Coordinates of C-alpha atoms and ligand atoms in Angstrom, one line a residue:
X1 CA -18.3 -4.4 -15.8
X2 CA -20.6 -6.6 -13.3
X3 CA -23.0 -8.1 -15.1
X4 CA -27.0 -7.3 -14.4
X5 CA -29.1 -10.6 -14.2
X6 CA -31.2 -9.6 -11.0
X7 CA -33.8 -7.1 -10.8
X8 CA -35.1 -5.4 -7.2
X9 CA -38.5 -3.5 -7.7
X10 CA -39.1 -0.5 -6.1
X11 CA -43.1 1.0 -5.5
X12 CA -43.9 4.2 -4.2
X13 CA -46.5 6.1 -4.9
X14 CA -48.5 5.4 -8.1
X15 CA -45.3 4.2 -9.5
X16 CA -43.7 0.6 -9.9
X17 CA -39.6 0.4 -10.9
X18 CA -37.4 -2.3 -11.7
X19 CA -34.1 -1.1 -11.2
X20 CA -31.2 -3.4 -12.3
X21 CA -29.1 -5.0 -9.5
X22 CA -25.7 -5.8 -10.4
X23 CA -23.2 -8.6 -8.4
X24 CA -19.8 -8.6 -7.1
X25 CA -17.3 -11.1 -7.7
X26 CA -17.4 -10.8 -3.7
X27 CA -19.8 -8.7 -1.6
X28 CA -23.0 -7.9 -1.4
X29 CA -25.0 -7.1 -4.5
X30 CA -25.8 -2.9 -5.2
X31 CA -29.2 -1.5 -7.1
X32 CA -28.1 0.3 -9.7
X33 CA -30.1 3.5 -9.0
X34 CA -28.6 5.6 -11.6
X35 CA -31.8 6.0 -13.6
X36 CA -34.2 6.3 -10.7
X37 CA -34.7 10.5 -10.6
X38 CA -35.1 10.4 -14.6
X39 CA -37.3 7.5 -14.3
X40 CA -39.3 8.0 -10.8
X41 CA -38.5 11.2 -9.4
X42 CA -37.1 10.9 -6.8
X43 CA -33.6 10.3 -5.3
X44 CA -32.2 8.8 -2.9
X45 CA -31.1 10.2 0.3
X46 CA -27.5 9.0 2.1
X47 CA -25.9 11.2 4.2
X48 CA -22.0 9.8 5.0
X49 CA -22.8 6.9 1.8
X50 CA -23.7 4.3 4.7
X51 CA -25.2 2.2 2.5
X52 CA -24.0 3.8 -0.9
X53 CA -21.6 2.5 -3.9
X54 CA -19.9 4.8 -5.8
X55 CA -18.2 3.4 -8.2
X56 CA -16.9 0.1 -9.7
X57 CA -13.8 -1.2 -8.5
X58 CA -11.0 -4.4 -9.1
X59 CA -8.5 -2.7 -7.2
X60 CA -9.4 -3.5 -2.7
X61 CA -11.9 -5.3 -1.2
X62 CA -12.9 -5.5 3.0
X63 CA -15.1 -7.8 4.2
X64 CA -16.1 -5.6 7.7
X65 CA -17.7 -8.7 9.3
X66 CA -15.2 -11.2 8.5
X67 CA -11.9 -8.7 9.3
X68 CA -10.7 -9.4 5.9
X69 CA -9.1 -7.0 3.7
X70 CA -7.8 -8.2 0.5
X71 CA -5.5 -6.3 -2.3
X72 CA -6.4 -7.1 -5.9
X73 CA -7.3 -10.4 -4.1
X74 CA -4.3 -10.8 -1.9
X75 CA -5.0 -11.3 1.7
X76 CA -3.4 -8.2 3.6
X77 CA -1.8 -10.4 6.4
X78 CA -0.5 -12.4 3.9
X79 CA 1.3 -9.4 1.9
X80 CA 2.6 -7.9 5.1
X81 CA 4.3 -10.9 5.8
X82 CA 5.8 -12.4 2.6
X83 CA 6.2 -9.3 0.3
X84 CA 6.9 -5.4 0.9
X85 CA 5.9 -1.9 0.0
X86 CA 6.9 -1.5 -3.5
X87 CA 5.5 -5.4 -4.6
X88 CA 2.2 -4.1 -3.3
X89 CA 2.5 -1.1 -5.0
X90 CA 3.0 -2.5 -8.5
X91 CA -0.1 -4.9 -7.2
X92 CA -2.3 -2.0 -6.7
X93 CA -1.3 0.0 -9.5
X94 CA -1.0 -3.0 -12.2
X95 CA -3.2 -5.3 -10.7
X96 CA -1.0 -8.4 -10.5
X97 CA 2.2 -9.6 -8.6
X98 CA 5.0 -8.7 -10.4
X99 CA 8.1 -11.1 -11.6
X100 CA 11.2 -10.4 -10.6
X101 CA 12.4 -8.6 -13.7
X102 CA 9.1 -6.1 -13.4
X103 CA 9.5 -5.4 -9.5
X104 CA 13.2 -4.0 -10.6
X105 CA 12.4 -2.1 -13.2
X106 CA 9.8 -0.7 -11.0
X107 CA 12.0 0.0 -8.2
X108 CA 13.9 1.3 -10.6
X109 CA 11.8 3.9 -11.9
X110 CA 10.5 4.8 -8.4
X111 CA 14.2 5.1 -6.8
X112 CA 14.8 7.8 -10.3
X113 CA 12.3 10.5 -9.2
X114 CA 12.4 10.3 -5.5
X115 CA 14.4 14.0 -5.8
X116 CA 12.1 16.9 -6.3
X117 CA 12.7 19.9 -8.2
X118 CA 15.5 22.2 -6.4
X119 CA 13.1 25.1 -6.6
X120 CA 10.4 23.8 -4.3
X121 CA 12.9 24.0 -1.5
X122 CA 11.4 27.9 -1.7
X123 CA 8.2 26.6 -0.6
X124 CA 9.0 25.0 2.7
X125 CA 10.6 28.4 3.5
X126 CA 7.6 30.3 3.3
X127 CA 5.9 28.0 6.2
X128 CA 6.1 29.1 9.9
X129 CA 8.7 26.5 11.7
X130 CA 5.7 25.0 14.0
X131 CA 3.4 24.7 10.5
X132 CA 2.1 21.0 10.8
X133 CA 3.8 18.6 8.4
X134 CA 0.2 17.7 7.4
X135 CA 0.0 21.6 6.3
X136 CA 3.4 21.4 4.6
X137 CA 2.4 18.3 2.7
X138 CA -0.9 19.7 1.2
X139 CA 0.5 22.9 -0.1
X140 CA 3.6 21.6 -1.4
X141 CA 1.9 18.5 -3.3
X142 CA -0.4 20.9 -4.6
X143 CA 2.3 23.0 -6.0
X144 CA 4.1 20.4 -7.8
X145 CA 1.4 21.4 -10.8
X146 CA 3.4 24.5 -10.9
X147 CA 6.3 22.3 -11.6
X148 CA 5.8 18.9 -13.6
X149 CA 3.6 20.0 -16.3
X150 CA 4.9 17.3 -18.4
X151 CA 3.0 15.2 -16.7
X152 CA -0.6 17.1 -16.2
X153 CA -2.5 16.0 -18.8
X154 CA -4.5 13.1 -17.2
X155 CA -5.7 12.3 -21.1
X156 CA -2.6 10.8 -22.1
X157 CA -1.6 7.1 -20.5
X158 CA 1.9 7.9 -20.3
X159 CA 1.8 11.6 -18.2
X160 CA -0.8 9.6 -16.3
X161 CA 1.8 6.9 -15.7
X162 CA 4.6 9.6 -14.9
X163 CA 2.6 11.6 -13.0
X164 CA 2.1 7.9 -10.9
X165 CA 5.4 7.3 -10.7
X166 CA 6.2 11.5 -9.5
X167 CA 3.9 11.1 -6.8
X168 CA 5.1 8.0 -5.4
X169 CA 8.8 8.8 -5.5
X170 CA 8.3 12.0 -4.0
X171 CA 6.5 11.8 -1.6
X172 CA 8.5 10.3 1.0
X173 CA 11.0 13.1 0.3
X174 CA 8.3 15.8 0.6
X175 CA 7.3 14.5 4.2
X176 CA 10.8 14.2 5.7
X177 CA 11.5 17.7 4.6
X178 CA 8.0 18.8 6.2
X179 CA 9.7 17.0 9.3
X180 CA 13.3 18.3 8.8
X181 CA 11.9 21.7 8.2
X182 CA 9.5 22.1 11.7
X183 CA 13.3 21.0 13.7
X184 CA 15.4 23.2 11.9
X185 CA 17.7 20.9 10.1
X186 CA 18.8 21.0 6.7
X187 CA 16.9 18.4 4.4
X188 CA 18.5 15.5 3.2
X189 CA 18.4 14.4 -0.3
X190 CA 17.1 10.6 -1.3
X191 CA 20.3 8.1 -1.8
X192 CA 19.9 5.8 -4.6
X193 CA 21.3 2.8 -2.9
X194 CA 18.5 2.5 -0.4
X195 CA 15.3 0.8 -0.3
X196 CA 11.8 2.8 -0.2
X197 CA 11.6 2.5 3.9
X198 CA 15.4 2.8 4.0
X199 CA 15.5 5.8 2.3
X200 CA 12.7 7.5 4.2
X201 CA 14.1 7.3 7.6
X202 CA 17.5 8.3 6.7
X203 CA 15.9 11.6 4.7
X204 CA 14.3 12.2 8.4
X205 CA 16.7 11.1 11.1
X206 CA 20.5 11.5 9.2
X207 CA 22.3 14.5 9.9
X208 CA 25.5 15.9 7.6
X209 CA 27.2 16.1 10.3
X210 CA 27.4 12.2 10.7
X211 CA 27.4 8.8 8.9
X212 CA 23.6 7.5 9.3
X213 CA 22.9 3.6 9.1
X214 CA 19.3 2.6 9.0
X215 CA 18.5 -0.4 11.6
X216 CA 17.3 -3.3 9.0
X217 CA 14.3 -4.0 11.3
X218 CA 13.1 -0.5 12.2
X219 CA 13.3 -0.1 7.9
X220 CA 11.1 -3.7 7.7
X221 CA 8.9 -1.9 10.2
X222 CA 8.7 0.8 8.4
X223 CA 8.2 -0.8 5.5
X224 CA 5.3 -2.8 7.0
X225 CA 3.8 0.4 8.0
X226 CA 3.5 1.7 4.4
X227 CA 2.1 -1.7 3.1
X228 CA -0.7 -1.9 6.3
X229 CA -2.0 1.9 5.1
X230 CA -1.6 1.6 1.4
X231 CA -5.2 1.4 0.1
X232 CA -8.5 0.6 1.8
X233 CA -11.6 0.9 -1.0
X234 CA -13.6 4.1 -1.0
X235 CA -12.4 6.0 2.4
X236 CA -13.2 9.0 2.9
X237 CA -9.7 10.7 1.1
X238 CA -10.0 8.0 -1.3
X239 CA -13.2 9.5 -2.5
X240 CA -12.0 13.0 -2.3
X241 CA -9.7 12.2 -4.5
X242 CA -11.7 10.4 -6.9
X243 CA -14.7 13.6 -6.7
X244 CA -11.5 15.7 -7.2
X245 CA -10.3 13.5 -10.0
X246 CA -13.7 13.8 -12.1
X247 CA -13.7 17.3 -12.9
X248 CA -10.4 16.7 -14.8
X249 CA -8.4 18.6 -12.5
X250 CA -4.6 17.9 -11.9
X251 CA -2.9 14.5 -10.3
X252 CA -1.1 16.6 -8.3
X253 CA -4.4 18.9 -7.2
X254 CA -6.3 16.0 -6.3
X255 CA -3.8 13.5 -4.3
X256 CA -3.3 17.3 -2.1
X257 CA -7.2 17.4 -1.6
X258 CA -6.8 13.9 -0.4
X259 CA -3.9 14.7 1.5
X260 CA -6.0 17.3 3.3
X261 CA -9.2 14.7 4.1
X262 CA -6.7 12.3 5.5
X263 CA -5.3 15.4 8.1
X264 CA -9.3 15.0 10.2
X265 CA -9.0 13.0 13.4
X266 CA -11.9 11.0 12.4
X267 CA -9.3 9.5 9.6
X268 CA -6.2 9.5 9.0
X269 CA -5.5 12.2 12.2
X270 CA -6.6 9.1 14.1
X271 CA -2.8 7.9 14.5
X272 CA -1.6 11.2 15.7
X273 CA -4.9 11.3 18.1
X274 CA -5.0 8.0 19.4
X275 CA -1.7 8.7 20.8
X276 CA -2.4 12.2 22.2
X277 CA -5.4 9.9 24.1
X278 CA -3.1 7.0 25.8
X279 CA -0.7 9.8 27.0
X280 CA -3.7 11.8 28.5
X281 CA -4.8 8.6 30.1
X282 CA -1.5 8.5 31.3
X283 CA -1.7 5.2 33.5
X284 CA -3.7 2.2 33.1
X285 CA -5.6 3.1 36.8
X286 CA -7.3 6.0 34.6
X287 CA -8.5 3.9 31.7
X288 CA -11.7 3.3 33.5
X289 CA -12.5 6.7 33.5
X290 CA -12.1 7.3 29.6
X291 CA -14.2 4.2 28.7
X292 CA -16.9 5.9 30.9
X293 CA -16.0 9.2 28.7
X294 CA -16.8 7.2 25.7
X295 CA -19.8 5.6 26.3
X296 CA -21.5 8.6 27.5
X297 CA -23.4 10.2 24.9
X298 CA -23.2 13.7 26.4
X299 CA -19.0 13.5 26.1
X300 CA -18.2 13.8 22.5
X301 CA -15.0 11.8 23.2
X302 CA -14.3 9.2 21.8
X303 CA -11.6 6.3 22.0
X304 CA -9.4 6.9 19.1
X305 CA -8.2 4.1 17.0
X306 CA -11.3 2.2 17.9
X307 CA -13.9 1.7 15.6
X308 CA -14.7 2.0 11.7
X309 CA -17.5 2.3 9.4
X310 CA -16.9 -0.9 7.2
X311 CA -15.1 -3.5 10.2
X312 CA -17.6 -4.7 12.3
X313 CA -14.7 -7.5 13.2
X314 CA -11.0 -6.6 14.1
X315 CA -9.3 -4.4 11.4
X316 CA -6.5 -6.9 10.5
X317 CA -4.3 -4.4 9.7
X318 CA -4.5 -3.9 13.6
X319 CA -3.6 -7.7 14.1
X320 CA -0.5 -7.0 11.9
X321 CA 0.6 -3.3 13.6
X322 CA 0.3 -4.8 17.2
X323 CA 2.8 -7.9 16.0
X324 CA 5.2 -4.9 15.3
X325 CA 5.0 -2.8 18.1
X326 CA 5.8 -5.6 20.0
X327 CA 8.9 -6.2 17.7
X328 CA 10.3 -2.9 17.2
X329 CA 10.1 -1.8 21.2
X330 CA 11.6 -5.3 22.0
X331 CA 14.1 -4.4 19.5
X332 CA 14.6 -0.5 21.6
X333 CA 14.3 -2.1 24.6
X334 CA 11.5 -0.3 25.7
X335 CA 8.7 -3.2 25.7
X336 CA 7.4 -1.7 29.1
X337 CA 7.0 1.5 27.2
X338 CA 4.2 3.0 29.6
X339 CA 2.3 4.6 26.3
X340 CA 2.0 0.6 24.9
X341 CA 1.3 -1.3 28.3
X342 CA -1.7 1.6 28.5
X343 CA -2.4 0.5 24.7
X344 CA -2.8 -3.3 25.7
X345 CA -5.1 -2.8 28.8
X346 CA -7.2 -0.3 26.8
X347 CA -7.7 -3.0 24.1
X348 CA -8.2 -5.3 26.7
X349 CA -10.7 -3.7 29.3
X350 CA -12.7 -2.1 26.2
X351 CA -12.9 -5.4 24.1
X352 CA -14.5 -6.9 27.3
X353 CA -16.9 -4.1 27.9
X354 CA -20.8 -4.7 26.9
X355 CA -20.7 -1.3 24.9
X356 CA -17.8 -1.8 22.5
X357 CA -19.0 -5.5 22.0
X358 CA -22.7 -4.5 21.2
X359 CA -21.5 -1.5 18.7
X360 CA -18.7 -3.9 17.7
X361 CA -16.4 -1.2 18.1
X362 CA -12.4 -3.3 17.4
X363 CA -9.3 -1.6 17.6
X364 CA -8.4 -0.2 14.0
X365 CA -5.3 0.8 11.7
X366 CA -4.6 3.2 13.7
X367 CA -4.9 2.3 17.4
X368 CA -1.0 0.7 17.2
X369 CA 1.0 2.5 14.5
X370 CA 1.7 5.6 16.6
X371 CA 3.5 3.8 19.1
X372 CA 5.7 2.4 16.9
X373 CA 6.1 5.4 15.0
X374 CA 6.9 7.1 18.5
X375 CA 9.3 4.4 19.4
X376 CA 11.1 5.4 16.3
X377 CA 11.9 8.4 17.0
X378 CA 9.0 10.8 15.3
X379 CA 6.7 13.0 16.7
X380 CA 3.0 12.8 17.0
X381 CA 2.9 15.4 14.4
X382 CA 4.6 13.1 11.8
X383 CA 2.0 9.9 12.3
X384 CA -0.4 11.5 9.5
X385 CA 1.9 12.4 6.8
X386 CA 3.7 9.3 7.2
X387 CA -0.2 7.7 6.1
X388 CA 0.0 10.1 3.8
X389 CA 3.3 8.8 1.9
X390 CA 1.5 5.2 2.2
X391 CA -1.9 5.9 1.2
X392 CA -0.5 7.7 -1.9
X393 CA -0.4 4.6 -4.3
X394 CA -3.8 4.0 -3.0
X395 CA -5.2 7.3 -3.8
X396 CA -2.8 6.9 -7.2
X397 CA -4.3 3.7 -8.6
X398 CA -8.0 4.4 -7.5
X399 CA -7.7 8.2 -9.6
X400 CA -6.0 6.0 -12.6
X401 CA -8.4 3.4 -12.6
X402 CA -11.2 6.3 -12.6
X403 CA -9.7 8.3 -15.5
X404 CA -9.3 5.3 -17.3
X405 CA -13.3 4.5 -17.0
X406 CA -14.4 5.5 -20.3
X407 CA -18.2 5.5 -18.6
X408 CA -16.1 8.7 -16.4
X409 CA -18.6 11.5 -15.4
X410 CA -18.0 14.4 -13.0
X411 CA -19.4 13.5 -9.8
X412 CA -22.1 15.6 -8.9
X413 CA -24.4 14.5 -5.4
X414 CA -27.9 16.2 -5.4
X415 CA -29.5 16.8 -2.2
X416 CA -32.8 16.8 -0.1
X417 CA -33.4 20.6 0.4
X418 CA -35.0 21.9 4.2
X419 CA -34.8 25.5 3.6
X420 CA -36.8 27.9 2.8
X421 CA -39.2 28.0 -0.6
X422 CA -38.8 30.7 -3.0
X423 CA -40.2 34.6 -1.0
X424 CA -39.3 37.7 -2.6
X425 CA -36.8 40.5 -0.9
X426 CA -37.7 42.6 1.7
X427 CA -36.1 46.0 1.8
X428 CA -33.7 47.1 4.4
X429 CA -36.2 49.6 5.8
X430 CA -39.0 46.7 6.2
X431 CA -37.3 44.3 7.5
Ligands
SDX1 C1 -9.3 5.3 9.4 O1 -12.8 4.4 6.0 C2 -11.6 3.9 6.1 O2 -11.3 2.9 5.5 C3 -10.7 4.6 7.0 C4 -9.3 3.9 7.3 C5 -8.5 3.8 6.0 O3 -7.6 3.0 6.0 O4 -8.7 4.7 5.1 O5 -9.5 2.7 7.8 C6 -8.5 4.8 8.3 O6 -9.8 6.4 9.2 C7 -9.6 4.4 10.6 C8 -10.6 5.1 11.6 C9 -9.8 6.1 12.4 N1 -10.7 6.9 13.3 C10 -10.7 6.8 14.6 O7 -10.1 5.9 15.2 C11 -11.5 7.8 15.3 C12 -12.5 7.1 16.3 N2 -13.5 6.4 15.6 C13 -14.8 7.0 15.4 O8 -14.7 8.4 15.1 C14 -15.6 6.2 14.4 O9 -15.6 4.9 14.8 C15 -15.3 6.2 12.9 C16 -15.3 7.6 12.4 C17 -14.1 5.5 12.6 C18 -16.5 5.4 12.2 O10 -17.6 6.1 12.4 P1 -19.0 5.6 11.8 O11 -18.9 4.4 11.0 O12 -19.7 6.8 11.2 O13 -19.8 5.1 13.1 P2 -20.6 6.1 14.0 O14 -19.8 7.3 14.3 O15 -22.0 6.2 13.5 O16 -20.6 5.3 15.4 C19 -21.5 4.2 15.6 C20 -21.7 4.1 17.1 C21 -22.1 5.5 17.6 O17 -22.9 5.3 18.8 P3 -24.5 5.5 18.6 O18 -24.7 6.9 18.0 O19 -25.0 4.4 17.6 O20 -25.1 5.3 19.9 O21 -20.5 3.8 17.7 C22 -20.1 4.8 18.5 C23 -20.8 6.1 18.1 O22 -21.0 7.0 19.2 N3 -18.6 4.9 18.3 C24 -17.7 5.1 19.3 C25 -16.5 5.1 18.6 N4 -16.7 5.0 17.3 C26 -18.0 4.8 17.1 N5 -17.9 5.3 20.6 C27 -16.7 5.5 21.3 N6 -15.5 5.5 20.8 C28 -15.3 5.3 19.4 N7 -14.1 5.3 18.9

């Protein structure tokens, strides 16, 4: 718990508070306001928590200004280069590096659940062929409640630690059915032998009808595509799964209600509509014209995969994904791939334009993974569940450490109310 040696004082009115201010091993300090309706009155008013804690955390840390983004203290660009998905997963979820003998048992454990339950193979039928993945992935997360209630009961530690390990396993599998379901092949179970990225694009792109070897470096890419998205402090699906989280309900329940924040454009949809954006621009001649589109206030459109509320600096999970796509379509022989070249100019001309500097608008996550995500072979449609499977073991150890909180209360915002004061009802006929 922070500790409280600073005070701020707060007047209004007739009234004088002292409201205890508590400080972050790094960061800026918060106001513990938690007292101030019972003691003042009055609350206080935050609409999109611009300026709003809501909770205590160990687990991620950005500094927005800085472009810094740290994993129980880790530097990200550091982690992306010397370790890999499931290391940072046991970082997030334990809260320390593990040693050689931990990360296998872990991998271990994960690699033993990645099959789901026969049975939910019934669910993916039920979905229209063109459902999108994201749809697939939020109904049949949410249904595996129906089927692992072993590991429902978020009071004990260990179906809160099975229920961990469920969710991460799974829900690579879960995605590449979504995918293998919307092209009409048959799903392919997990293998074993493979590694976390391995296995993942094997379940989407092998066939039975032939041998499938994954290429080592599109698996490292993909890998480094899981560890870029894996947590990022109190997002917006990160916080609907921890609001979801304090009414008690379900593991399962609240990773799908976080699943299904992550589908809006303005978040995790970005990937998938960043994308859309560079083909529509089409050619780097027309990237003029959509900088113009963005800067006008009467055009609601906006460059995707620029921008962010928390980096005022570039996002340096940006950095890292740009370093890749370069990679992987060297790698395909694509690296005049017309989609990146438009990526690079757009970067380019909208870094250097007085707008994007003054609002410090950067590239973000999400302004370079869809190209390498289409170089690899999926569809647009695929960029957001693919976050999904990676922001999982973020959205998994933020719910854990909530649950374990024993200060836990159900999250309940109040509200400054513009409508109407009490009136009494007016009959039909008087109306
Ligand atoms: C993710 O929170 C997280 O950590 C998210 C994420 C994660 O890992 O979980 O990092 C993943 O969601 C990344 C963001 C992906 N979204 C996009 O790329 C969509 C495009 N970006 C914008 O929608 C926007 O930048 C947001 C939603 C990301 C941030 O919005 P904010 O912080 O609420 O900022 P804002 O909308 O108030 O914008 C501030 C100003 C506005 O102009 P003014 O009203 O002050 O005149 O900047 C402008 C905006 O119009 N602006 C943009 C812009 N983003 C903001 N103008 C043009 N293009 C943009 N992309």
């Amino acid at each position: 718990m922070a500790d409280s040696t600073k005070t701020a004082t707060l007047s209004f009115g007739d009234k004088t508070l002292e409201l205890p201010m508590l400080s972050p091993t790094v960061g800026p300090d918060v106001i513990d306001i938690s007292k101030l309706y019972a003691k003042g009155g009055v609350f206080t008013h935050d609409p999109g928590f611009t300026s709003t804690s809501s909770c205590e955390s160990t687990i991620t840390f950005i500094d927005g200004d800085k472009g810094e983004l740290l994993h129980r203290g880790y530097p990200i660009d550091q982690l992306a280069e010397k370790s890999h998905y499931l290391e940072v997963c046991y970082l997030l979820l334990y809260g320390e590096l593990p040693t050689a003998a931990q990360l296998e048992d872990f991998e271990s454990r994960v690699t033993r659940h990645t099959m789901v339950h026969e049975q939910m193979m019934n669910f993916f039928r039920g979905f229209r062929r063109d459902a999108h993945p994201m749809a697939v992935m939020v109904g049949v997360v949410g249904a595996m409640s129906a089927f692992y209630h072993d590991s429902t009961d978020i009071t004990d530690p260990w179906q809160r630690e099975v229920a961990s390990i469920r969710l991460l396993a799974k829900m690579p599998t879960i995605a590449a059915m979504a995918y293998k379901y919307t092209i009409g092949q048959p799903f392919e179970y997990p293998r074993n032998d493979l590694d976390y990225a391995s296995n993942f694009l094997r379940m989407c792109f092998a066939v039975p009808a032939e041998d499938y070897e994954v290429d080592p470096i599109l698996s490292r890419a993909m890998d480094r595509i899981f560890t870029l998205h894996a947590d990022h402090e109190q997002n917006a699906s990160t916080s609907t799964v921890r609001l979801a989280s304090s009414s008690g309900a379900n593991p399962f329940a609240c990773i799908a209600a976080g699943i299904a924040c992550l589908w809006g454009p303005a978040h995790g949809g970005a990937n998938q509509a960043c994308l859309e954006m560079l083909r529509e621009i089409g050619s780097v001649d027309r990237i003029p014209e959509f900088i113009a589109r963005a800067k006008d206030k009467n055009d609601p459109f906006r460059l995707m995969g620029f921008g962010h509320r928390v980096y005022k600096n570039f996002d340096p999970r940006a950095k890292v994904m740009k370093q890749s796509a370069d990679e992987v379509l060297d790698l395909l022989g694509i690296e005049n791939n017309p989609t990146l070249q438009v990526a690079k100019e757009l970067e380019k001309q909208a870094l250097e334009d007085p707008y994007f500097i003054e609002k410090k608008l950067f590239p973000n996550v999400d302004f370079y993974s869809g190209i390498i995500l289409e170089a690899m072979g999926f569809p647009t449609s695929m960029f957001t569940p693919i976050f999904a499977v990676s922001r999982t073991v973020g959205w998994v150890s933020q719910w854990k450490e909530m649950i374990a909180d024993p200060a836990l209360k159900i999250g309940r915002p109040r509200q400054l109310y513009t409508g109407h004061a009490k009136r009494d009802y007016v009959d039909v006929e008087n109306r």
